[in-house]
CSV table of C-alpha atoms in Angstrom, one decimal:
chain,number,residue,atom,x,y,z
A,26,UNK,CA,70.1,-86.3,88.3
A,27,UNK,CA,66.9,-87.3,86.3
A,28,UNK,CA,64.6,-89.7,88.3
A,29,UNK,CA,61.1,-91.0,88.8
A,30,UNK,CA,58.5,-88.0,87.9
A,31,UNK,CA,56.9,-86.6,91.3
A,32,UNK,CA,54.4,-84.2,92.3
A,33,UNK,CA,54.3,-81.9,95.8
A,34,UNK,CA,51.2,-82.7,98.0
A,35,UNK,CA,52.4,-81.2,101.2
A,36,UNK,CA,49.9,-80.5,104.4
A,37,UNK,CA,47.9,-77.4,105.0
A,38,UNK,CA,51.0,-75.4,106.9
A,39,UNK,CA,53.0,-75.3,104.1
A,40,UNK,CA,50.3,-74.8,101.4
A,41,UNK,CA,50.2,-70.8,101.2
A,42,UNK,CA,54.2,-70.7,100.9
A,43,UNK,CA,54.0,-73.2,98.5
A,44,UNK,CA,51.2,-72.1,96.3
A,45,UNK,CA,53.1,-69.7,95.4
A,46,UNK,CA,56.5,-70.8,94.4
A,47,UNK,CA,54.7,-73.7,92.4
A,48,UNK,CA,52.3,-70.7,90.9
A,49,UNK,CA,55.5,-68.8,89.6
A,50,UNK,CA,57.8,-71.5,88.4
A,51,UNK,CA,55.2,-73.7,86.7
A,52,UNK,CA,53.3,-70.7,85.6
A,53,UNK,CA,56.2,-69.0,84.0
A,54,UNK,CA,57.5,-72.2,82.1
A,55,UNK,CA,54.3,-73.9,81.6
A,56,UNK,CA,52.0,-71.0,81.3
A,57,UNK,CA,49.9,-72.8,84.2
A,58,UNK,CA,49.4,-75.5,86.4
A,59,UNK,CA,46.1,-75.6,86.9
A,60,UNK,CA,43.6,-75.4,90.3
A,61,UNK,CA,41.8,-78.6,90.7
A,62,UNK,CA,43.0,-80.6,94.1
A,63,UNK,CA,43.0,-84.6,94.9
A,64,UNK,CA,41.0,-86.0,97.6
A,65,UNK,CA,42.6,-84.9,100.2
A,66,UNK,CA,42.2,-81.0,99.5
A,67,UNK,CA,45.6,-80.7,98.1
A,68,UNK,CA,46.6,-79.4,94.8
A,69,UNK,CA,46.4,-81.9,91.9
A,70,UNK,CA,49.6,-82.4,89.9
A,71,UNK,CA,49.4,-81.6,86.4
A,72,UNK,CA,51.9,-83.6,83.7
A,73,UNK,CA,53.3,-79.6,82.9
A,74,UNK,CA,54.1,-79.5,86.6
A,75,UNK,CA,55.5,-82.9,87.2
A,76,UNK,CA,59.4,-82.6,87.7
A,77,UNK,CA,62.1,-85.2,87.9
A,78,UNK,CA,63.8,-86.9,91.0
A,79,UNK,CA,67.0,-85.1,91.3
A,80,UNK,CA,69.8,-84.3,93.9
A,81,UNK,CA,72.2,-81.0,93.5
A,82,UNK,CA,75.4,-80.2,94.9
A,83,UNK,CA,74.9,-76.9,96.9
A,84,UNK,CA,77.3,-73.4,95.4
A,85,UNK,CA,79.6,-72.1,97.4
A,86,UNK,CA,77.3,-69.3,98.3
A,87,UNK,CA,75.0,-71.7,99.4
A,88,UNK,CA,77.1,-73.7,101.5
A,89,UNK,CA,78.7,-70.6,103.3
A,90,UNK,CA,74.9,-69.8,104.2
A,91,UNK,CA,74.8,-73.6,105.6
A,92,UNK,CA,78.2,-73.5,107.0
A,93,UNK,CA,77.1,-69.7,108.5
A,94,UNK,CA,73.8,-71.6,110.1
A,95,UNK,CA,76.3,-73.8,111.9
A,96,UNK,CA,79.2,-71.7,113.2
A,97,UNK,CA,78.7,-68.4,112.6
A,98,UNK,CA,79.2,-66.0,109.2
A,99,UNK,CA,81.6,-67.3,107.4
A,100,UNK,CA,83.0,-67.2,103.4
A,101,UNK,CA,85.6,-70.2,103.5
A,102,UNK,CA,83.2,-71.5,100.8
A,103,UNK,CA,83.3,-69.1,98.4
A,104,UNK,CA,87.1,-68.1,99.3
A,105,UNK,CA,88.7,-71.5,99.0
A,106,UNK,CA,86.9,-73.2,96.3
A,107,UNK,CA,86.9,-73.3,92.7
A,108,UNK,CA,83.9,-70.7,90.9
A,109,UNK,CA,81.3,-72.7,89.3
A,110,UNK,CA,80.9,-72.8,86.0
A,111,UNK,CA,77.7,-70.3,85.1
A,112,UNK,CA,75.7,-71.7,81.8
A,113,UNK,CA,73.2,-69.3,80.7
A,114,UNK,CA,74.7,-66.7,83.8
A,115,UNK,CA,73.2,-69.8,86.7
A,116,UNK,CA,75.2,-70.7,89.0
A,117,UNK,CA,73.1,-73.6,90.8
A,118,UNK,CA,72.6,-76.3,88.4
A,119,UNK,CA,72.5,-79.9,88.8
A,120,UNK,CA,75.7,-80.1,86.7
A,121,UNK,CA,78.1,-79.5,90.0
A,122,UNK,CA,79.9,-82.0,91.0
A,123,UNK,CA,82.8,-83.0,93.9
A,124,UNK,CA,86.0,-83.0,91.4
A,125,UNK,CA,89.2,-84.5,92.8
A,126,UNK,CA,90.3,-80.6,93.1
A,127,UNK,CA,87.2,-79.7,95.3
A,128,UNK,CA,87.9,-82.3,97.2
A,129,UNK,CA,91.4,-80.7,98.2
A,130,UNK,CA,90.2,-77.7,99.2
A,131,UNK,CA,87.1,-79.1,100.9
A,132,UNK,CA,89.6,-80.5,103.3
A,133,UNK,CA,91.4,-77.7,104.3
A,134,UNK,CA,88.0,-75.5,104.5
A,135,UNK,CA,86.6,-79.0,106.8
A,136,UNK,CA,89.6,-78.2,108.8
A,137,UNK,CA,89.0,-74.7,109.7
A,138,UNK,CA,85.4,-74.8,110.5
A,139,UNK,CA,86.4,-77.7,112.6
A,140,UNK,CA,88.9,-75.6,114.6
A,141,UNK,CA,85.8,-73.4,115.1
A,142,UNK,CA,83.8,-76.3,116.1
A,143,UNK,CA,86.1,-77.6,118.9
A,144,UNK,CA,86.7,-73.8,120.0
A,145,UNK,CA,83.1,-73.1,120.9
A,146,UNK,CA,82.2,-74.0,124.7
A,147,UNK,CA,79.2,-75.2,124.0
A,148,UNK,CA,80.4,-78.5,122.3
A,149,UNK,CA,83.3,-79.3,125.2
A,150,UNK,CA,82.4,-82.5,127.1
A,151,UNK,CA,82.8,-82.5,130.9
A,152,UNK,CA,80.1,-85.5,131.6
A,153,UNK,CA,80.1,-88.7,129.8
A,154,UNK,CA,81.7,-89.1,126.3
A,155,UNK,CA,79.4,-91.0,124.6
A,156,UNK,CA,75.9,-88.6,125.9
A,157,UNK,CA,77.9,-85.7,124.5
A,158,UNK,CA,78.7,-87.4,121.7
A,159,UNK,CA,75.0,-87.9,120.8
A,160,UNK,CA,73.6,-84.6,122.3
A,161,UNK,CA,76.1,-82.9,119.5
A,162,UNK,CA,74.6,-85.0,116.7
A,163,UNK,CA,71.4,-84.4,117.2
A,164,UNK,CA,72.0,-80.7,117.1
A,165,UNK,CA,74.8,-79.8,114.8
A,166,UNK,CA,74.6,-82.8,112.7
A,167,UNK,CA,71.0,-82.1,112.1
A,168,UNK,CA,70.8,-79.0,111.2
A,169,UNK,CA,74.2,-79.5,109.1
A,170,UNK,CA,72.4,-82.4,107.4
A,171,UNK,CA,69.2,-80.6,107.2
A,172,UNK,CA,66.8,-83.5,108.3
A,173,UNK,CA,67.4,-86.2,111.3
A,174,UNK,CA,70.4,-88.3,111.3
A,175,UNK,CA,70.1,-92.1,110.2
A,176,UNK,CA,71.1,-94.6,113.0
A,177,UNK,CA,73.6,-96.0,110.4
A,178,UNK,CA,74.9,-92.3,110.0
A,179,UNK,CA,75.3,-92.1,113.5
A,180,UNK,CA,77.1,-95.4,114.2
A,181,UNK,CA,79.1,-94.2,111.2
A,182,UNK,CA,80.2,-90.6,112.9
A,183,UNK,CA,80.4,-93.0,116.2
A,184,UNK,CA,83.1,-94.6,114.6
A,185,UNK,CA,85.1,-91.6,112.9
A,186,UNK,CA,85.0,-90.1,116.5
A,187,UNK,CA,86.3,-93.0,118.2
A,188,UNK,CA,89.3,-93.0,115.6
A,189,UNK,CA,89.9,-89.2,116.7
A,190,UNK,CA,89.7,-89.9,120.0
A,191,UNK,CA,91.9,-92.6,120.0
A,192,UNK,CA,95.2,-91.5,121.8
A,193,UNK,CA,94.0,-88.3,122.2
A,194,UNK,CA,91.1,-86.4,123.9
A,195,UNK,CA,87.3,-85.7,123.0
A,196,UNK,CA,87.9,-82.5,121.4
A,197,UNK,CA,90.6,-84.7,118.8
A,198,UNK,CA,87.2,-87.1,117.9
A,199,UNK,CA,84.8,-84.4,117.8
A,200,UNK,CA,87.5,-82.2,115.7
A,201,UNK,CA,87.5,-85.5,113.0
A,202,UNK,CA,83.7,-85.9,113.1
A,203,UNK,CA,83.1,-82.2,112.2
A,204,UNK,CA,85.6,-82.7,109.5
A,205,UNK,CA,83.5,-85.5,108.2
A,206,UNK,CA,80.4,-83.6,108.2
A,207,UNK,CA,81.5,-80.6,106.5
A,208,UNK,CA,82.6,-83.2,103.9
A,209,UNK,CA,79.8,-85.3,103.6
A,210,UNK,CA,76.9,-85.7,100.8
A,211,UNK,CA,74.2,-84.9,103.8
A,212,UNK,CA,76.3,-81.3,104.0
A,213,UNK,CA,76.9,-80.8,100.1
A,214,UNK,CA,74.4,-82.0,98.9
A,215,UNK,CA,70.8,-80.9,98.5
A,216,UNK,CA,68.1,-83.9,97.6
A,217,UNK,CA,64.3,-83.6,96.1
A,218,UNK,CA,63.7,-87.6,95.6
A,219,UNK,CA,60.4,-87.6,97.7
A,220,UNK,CA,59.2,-91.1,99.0
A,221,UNK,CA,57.5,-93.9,97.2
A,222,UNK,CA,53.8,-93.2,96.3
A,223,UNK,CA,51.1,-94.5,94.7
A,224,UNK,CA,50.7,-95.0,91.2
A,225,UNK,CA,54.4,-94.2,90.5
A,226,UNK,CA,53.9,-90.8,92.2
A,227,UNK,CA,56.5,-89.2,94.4
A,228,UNK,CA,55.9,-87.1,97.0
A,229,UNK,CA,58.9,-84.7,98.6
A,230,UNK,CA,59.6,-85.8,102.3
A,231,UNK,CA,58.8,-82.4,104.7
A,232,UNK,CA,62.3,-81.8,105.2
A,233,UNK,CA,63.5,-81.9,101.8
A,234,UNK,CA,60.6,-79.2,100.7
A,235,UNK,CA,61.6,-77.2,104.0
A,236,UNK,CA,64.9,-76.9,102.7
A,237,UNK,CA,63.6,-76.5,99.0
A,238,UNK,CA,61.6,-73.5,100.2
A,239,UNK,CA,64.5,-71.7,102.3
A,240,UNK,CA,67.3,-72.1,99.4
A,241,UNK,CA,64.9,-70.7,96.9
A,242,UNK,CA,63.5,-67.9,98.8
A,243,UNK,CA,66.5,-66.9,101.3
A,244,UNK,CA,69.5,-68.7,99.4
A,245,UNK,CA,70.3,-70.9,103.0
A,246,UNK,CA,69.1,-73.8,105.2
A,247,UNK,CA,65.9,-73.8,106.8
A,248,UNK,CA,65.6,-72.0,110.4
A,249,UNK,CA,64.7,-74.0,113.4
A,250,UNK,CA,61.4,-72.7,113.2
A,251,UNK,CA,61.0,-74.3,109.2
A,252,UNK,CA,63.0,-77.2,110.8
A,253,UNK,CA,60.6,-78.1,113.8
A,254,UNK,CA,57.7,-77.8,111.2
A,255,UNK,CA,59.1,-80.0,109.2
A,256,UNK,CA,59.5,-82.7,112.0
């Protein structure tokens, strides 16, 4: 997805990691990106290095590793869905896309992992509803999502719980929640958008360059370690 042209101006933790992975890919394409930095110390955007707005679907390689992160190794990904197509041998292009096919068998793979999910004694409830509820969100859910959960995704997985649970037990609405979040864009999809900045410049929020690092260097989400310095 093209969109507004943005530059990386990150804080001094991430600066040696990045250096290099902004070195290599604007080096090798635009023979250079030049060493000058901004006022603040960090590295000046040059128009070679500037790259759009975009937000990709993750392969099903990639979304075992995320769905791995969660629940333990798993291939229900790569087993279940439909191959990519490979353009010039790549699989992870911004080309993917949730076909009415894909989202078939994203159901049934949902399904399973959910099964998992409601398995594992450390999501059972035995207190109040509602504080295990919120305690699994801001675990799972964020490290499924990759970043902290919006208070409108929240109230939105409230009510998809509430719906499972209704004539049934907690396990049935946390069962349909973990459905939803295996299914969700915050699961599938990966987004470098950055926030608003001055003079039309977009800079990429920490989480979405913590998990631009680990996909490019490990091929999975970022560890809690990456995730804690991203918060």
């Amino acid at each position: 997805m093209d969109g507004p042209s943005r530059r990386l101006v990150v804080s001094k933790p991430w600066r040696s990691a990045l250096a290099l992975v902004v070195a290599v890919a604007c080096g090798a394409a635009h023979g250079g990106c030049g060493e000058s930095t901004d006022a603040t110390g960090a590295p000046a955007a040059t128009e070679a290095c500037a790259l759009p707005g975009r937000v990709r679907r993750l392969t099903r390689a990639e979304l075992d590793a995320a769905a791995s992160a969660l629940v333990g190794p798993t291939t229900l990904f790569t087993d279940s869905l439909a191959a990519e197509d490979r353009p010039l041998g790549f699989d992870n292009h911004d080309g993917l896309v949730v076909s009415g096919l894909l989202l078939d068998q994203l159901a049934v793979v949902s399904n399973k992992l959910a099964d998992r999910v409601v398995a594992d004694a450390r999501w059972s409830c035995s207190g109040e509803e509602r504080g295990c509820f919120d305690a699994f969100v801001n675990d799972f859910v964020t490290r499924a999502y990759r970043r902290p959960v919006t208070a409108e995704e929240r109230d939105g997985l409230f009510a998809v719980f509430q719906a499972g649970r209704d004539g049934a037990d907690y396990a049935a609405g946390l069962h349909l929640v973990v459905e939803a979040v295996f299914q969700s864009t915050g699961f599938l999809y990966r987004t470098e958008l950055g926030a608003e900045g001055a003079a039309g410049v977009r800079r990429l929020e920490a989480h979405e360059l913590a998990s631009e690092l680990s996909f490019l260097i490990t091929g999975g989400p970022p560890d809690d370690e990456l995730m804690r310095a991203a918060s």
